[in-house]
Tab-separated table of C-alpha atoms and ligand atoms in Angstrom:
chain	number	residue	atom	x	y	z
A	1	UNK	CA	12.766	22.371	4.370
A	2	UNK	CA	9.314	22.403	6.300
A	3	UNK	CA	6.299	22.838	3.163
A	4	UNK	CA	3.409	25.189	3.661
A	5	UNK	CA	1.573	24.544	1.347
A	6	UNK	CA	1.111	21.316	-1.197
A	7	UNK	CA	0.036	20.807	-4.264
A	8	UNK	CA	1.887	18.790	-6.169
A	9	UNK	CA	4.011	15.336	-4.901
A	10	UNK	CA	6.860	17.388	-6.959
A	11	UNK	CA	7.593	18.983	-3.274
A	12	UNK	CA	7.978	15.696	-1.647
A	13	UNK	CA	12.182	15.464	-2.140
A	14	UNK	CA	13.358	13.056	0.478
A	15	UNK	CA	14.432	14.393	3.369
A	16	UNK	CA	10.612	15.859	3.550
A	17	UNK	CA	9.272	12.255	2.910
A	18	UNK	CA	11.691	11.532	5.916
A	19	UNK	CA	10.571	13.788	8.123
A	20	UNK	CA	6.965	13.185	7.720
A	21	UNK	CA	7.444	9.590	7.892
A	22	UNK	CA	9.078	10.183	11.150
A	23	UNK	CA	6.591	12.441	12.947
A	24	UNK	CA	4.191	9.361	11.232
A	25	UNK	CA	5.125	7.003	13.465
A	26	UNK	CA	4.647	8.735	16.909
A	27	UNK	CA	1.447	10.134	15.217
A	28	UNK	CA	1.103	6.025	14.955
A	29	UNK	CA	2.281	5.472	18.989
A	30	UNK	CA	0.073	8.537	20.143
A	31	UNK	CA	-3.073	6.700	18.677
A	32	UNK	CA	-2.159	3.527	20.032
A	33	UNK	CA	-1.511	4.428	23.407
A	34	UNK	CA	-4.221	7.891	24.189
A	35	UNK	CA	-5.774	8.012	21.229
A	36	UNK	CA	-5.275	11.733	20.719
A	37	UNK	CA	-3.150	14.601	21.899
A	38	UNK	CA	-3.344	18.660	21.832
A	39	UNK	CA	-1.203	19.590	19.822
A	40	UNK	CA	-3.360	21.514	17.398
A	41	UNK	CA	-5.967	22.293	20.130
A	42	UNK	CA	-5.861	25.869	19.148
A	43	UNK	CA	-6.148	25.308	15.227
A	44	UNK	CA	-9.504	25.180	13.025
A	45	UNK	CA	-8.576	22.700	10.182
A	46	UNK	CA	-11.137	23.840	6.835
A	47	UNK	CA	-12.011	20.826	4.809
A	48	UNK	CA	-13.709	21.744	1.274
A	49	UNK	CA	-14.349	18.435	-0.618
A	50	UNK	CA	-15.836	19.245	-3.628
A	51	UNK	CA	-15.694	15.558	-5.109
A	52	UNK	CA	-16.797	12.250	-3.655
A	53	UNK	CA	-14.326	11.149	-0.691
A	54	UNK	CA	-14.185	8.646	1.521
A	55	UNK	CA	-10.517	7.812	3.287
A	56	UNK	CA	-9.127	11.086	2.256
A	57	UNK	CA	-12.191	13.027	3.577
A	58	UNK	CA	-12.665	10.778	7.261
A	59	UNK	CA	-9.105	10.329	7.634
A	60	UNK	CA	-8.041	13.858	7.201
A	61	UNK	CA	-11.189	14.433	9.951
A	62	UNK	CA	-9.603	11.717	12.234
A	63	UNK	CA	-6.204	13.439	12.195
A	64	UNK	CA	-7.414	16.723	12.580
A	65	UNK	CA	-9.679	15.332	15.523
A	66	UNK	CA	-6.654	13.348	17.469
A	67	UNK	CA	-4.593	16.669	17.134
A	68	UNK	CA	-7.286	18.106	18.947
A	69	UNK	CA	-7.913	20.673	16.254
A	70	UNK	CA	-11.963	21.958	15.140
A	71	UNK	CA	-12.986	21.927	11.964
A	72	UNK	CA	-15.339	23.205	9.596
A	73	UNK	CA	-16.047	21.900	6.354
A	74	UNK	CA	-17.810	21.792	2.430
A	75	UNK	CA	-19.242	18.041	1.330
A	76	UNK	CA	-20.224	18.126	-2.498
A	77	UNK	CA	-21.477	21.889	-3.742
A	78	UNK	CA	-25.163	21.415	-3.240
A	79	UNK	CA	-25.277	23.010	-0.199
A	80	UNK	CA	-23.536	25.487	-0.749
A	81	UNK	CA	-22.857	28.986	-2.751
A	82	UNK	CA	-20.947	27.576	-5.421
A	83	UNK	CA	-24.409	26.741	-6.453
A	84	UNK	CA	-25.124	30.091	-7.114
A	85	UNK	CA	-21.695	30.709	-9.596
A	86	UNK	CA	-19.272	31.910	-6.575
A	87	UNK	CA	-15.897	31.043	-8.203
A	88	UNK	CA	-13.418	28.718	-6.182
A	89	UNK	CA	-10.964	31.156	-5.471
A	90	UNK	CA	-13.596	33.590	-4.086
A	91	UNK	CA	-14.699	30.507	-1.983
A	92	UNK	CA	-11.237	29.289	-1.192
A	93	UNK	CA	-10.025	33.297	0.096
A	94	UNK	CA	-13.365	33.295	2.154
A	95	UNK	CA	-12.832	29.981	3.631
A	96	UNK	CA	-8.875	30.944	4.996
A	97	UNK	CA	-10.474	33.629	6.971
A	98	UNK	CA	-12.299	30.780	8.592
A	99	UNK	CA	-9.537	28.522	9.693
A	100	UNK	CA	-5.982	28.257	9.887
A	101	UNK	CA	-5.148	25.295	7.106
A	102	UNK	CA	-7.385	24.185	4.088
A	103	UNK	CA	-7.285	20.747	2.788
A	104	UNK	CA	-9.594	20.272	-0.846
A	105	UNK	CA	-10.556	17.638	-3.090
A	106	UNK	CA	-10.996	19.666	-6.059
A	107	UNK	CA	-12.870	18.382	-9.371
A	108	UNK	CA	-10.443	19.472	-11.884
A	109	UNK	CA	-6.665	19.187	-12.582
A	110	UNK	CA	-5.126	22.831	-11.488
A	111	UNK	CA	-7.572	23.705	-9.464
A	112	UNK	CA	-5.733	22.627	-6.504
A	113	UNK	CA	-3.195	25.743	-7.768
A	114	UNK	CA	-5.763	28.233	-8.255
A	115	UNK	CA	-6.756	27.182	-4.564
A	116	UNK	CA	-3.672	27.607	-2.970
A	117	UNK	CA	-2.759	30.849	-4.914
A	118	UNK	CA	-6.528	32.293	-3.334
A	119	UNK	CA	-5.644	30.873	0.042
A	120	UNK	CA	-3.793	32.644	2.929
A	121	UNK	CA	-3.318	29.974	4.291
A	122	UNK	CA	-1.096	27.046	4.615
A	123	UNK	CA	-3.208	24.520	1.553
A	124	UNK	CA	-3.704	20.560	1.162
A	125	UNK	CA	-4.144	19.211	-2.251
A	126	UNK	CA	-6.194	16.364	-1.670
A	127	UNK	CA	-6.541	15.078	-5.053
A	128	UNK	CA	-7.997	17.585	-8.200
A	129	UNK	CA	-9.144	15.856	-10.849
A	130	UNK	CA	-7.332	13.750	-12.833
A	131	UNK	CA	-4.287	15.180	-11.786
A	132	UNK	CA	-2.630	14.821	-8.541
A	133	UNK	CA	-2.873	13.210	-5.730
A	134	UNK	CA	0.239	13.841	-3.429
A	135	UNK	CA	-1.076	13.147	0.434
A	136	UNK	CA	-1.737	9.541	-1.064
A	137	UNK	CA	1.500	9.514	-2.758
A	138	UNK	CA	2.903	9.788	0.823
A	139	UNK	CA	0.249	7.310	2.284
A	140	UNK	CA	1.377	4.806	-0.337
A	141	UNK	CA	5.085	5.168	0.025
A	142	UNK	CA	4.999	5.295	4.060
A	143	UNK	CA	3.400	1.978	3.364
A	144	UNK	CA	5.555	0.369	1.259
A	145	UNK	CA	8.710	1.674	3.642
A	146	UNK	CA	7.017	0.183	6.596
A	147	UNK	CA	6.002	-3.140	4.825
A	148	UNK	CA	9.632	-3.973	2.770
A	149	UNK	CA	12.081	-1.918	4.762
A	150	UNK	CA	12.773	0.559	1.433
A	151	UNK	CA	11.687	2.654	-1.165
A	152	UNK	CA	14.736	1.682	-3.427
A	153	UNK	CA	15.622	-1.559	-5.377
A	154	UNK	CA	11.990	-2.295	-5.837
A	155	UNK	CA	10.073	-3.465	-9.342
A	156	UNK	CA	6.880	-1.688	-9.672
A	157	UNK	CA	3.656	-3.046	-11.478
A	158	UNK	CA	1.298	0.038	-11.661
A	159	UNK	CA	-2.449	-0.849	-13.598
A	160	UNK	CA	-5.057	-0.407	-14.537
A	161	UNK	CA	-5.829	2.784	-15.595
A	162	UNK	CA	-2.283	5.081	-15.537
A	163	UNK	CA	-3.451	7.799	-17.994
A	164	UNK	CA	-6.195	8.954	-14.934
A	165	UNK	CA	-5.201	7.840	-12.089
A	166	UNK	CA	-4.463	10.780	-10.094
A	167	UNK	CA	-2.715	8.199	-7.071
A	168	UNK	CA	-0.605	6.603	-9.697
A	169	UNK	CA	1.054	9.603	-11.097
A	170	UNK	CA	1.652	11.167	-7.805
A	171	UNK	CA	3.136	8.001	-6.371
A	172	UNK	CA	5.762	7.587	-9.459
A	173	UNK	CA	6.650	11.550	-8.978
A	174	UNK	CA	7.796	10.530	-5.803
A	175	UNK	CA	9.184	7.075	-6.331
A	176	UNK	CA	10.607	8.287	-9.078
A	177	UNK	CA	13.757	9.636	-6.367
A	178	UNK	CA	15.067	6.571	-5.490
A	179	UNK	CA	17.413	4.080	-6.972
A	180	UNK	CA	17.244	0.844	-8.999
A	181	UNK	CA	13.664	0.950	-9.392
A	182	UNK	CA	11.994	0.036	-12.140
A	183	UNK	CA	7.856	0.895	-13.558
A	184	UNK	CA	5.780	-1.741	-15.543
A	185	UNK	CA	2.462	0.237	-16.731
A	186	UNK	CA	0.094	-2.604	-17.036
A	187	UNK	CA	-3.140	-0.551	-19.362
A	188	UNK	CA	-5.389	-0.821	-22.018
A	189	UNK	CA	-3.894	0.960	-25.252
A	190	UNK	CA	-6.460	3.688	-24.866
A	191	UNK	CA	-5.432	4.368	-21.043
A	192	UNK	CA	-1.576	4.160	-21.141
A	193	UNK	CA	0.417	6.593	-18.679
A	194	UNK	CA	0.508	9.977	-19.938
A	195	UNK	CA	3.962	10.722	-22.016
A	196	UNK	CA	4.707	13.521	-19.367
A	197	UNK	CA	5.102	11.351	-16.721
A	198	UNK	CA	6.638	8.502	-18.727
A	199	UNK	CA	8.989	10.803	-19.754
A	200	UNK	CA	9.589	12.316	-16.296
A	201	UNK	CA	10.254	8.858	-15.183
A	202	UNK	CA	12.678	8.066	-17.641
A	203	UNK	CA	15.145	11.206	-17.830
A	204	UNK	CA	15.328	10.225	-13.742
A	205	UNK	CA	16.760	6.734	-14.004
A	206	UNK	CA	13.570	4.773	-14.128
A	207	UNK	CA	13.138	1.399	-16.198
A	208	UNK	CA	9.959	2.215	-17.642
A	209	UNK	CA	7.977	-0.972	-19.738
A	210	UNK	CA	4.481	-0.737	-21.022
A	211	UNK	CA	1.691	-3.705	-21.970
A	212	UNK	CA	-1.361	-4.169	-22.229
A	213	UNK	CA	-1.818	-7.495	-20.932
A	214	UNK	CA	-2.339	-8.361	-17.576
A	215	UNK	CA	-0.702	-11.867	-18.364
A	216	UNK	CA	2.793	-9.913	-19.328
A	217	UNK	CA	3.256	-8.949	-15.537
A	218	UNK	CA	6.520	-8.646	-14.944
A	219	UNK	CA	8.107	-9.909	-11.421
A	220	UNK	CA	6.895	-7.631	-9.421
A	221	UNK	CA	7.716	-6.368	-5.945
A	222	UNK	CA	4.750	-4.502	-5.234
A	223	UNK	CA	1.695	-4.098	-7.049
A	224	UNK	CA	-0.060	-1.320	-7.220
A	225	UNK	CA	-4.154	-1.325	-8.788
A	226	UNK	CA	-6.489	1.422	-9.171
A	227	UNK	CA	-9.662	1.280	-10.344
A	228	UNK	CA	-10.770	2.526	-14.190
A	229	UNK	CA	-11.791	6.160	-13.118
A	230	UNK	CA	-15.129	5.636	-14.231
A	231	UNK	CA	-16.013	9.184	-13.739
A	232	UNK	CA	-13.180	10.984	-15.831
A	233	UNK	CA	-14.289	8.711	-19.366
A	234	UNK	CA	-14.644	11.080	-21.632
A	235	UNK	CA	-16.311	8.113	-23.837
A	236	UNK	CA	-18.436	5.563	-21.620
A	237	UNK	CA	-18.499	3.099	-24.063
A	238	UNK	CA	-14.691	2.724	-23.701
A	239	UNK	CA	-15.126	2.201	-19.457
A	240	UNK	CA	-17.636	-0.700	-20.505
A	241	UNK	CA	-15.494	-1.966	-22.680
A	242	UNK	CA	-12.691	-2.765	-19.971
A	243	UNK	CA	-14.202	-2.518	-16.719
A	244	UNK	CA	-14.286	-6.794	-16.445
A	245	UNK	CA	-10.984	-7.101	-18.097
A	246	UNK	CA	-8.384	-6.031	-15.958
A	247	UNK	CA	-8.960	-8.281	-12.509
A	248	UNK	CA	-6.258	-9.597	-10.861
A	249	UNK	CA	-6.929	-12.754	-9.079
A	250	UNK	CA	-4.537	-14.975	-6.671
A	251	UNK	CA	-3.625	-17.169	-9.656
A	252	UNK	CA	-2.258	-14.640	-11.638
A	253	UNK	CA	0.069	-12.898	-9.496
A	254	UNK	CA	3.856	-13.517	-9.669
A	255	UNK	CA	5.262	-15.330	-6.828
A	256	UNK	CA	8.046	-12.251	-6.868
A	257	UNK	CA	5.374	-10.124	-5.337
A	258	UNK	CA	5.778	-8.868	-1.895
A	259	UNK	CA	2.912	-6.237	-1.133
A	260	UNK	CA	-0.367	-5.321	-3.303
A	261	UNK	CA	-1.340	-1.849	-2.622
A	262	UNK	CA	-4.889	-0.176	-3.966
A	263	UNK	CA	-5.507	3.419	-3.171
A	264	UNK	CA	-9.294	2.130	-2.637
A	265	UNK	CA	-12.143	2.506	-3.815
A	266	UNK	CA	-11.551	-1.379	-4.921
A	267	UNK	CA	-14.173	-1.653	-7.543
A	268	UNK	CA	-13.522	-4.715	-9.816
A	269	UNK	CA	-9.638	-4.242	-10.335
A	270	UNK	CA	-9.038	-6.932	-7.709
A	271	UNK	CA	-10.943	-10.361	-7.228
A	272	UNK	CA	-11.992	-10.404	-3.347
A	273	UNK	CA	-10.008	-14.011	-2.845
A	274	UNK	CA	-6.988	-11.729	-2.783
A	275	UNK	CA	-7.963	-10.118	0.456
A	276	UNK	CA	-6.628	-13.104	1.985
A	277	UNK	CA	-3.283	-12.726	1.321
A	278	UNK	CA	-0.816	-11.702	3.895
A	279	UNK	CA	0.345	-9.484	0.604
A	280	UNK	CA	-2.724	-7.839	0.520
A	281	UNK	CA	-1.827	-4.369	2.091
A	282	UNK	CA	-4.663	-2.444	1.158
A	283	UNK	CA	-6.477	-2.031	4.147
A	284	UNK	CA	-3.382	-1.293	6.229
A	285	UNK	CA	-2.499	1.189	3.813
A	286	UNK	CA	-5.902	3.052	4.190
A	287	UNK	CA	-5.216	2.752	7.858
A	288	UNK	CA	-1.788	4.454	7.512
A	289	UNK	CA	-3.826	7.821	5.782
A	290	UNK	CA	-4.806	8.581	9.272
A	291	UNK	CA	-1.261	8.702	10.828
A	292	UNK	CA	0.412	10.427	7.659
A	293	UNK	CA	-1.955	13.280	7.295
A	294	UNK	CA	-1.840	13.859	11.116
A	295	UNK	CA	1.993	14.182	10.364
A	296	UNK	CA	1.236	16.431	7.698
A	297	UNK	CA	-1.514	18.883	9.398
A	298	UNK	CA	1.173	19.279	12.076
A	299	UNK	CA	3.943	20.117	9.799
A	300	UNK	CA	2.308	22.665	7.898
A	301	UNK	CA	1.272	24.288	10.849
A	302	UNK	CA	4.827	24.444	12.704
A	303	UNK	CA	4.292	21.669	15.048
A	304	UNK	CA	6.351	18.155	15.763
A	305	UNK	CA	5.784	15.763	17.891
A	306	UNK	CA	9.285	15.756	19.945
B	401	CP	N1	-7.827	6.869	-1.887
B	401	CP	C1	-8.744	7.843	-1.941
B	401	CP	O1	-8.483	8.984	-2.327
B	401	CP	O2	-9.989	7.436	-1.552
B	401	CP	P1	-11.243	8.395	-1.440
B	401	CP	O3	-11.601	8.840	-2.833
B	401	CP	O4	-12.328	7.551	-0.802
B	401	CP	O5	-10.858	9.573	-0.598
C-alpha cells in the first residue's frame, strides 16, 4: 500500500521496501544517463531541518532537484521564528501551505509525530532525536540488498552506541522482517540497545546477543558502526570516557564479514585504514541516500517512474 506520510520505519513492511527499492534503481539509471527528469516539475518539496544535517539534508535537496521539483527550506532555528517561541506544529501547519511534501530533521524523539499530525501534507521523518530514523533505515537496507543479494540469512554486528542511535533502531525495525537473521549489540554497559527494541526484536524471530567488548565480535556478515551520539549524553563525562574505545580497525574484523556500513558522520568509530577495503560500503551507501529518497519523494506524491 503506497505511504503518505512516514514517521516511523514501523511502516516499512516489505512489499513497500520492494517497491521503493524498485523505483530506486531507475531513480539510479535516470541519474546515470540525464541526470534528472520532470517528474515532480510541478511540486515544491519543504525541507525544515532543525538539527545539524549533512547527507540527509543535500541528498534529500539532490532528489528533490533531479525530480525537477523547487524547494524551500529551514537550516537550524536561528533564522527563523521559532526563535521567537512559535511552536513546531504552528510552524509545521504554516509551512504545508507552502509546499506540497515536508521532510524534517526534528531535535526530539516524537516530534516527528506532532509534525505530521500539524501537517496537511504528505510528511518525511528525517530523523527526531534520538528516536527514529526510517529514510536511513531504507538507505541502509537498499544497500545491503544491492551489495549481498538479500536482506535474509544475514548475521548482524550493530555498535557502538545502540541505546541512541536513531539509524540503528530504525534499521533493526525493519530488518527485523526477514528470516534467519540474527543481532549482536556490540556497547558499552551504559549504552546497550534499549529493552523496547531488544524486545521487539526478539518476540519477531531475531537471535539477539549483547557484549561489551569489541573483541567478542561475533562472525559477522555485515557490520554496521555509528558514532557515540555525542550530542544526546546526558552525562559528558561518560562520552569521554568511551569515545577512543570502541574503534574498529582492519585487524580486528572477522574474516566472515562481507560489507561494513556507517550511517556517517564517521567520527572515531572506524580507523581510516578501513576505507580501503573493498568491504568498506560506507561511501556507496551515502551515495545510495540520493536515489532512495528520490524514490521516496515520488511515492508519496503519487508518482512512479514506469
Ligand atoms: N546519516 C545521516 O543522517 O547523516 P547526516 O546527519 O549528515 O544527515
Amino acid at each position: 500500500m503506497p505511504l503518505e506520510r512516514l514517521t516511523s520505519a514501523r511502516q516499512l513492511s516489505i512489499p513497500v521496501l520492494n517497491e521503493i527499492f524498485s523505483q530506486a534503481r531507475k531513480m539510479r539509471d535516470i541519474c546515470k544517463s540525464q541526470g534528472r527528469t520532470n517528474l515532480l516539475a510541478d511540486k515544491m518539496i519543504g525541507l525544515v531541518f532543525l538539527e545539524p544535517s549533512s547527507r540527509t539534508l543535500l541528498s534529500f535537496q539532490s532528489a528533490a532537484q533531479r525530480l525537477g521539483a523547487g524547494i524551500v527550506f529551514i537550516q537550524g532555528v536561528g533564522s527563523t521564528s521559532f526563535e521567537k517561541g512559535e511552536s513546531l506544529s504552528d510552524a509545521i501547519r504554516v509551512v504545508s501551505g507552502y509546499c506540497d511534501l515536508i521532510v524534517a530533521r526534528l531535535p526530539k524523539s516524537g516530534d516527528a509525530q506532532i509534525a505530521s499530525d500539524a501537517s496537511s501534507v504528505p510528511f518525511i521523518n528525517a530523523g527526531d532525536g534520538g528516536n527514529e530514523h526510517p529514510t536511513q533505515s531504507l538507505v541502509d537496507t537498499f544497500t545491503v540488498s544491492e551489495e549481498l543479494g538479500t536482506l535474509s540469512n544475514l548475521q548482524y554486528t550493530f555498535g557502538f552506541d545502540p541505546l541512541q542511535s536513531r539509524s540503528i533502531h530504525s534499521l533493526c525495525l525493519v530488518l527485523s522482517q526477514f528470516d534467519n537473521i540474527g543481532f549482536d549489540f556490540i556497547s558499552p554497559p551504559e549504552l546497550r540497545a534499549p529493552s523496547w527494541l531488544v524486545e521487539q526484536c526478539k518476540n519477531r524471530g531475531i537471535r539477539v546477543t549483547e557484549s561489551a567488548r569489541l573483541a567478542d565480535l561475533k562472525n559477522p556478515d555485515v557490520i554496521y558502526l555509528n558514532r557515540l551520539q555525542e550530542e544526546r549524553f546526558p552525562d559528558r563525562s561518560l562520552f569521554e570516557k568511551y569515545r577512543y574505545e570502541y574503534r574498529l580497525t582492519p585487524e580486528q574484523i572477522p574474516a566472515s564479514t562481507r560489507l561494513i556500513l556507517d550511517p556517517l558522520p564517521r567520527v572515531d568509530e572506524i580507523a581510516l585504514e578501513v576505507d580501503q577495503l573493498p568491504i568498506a560500503g560506507y561511501f556507496r551507501q551515502a551515495q545510495n541516500g540520493v536515489y532512495i529518497r528520490m524514490a521516496l519523494l515520488a511515492m508519496l506524491l503519487g508518482r512512479a517512474i514506469a
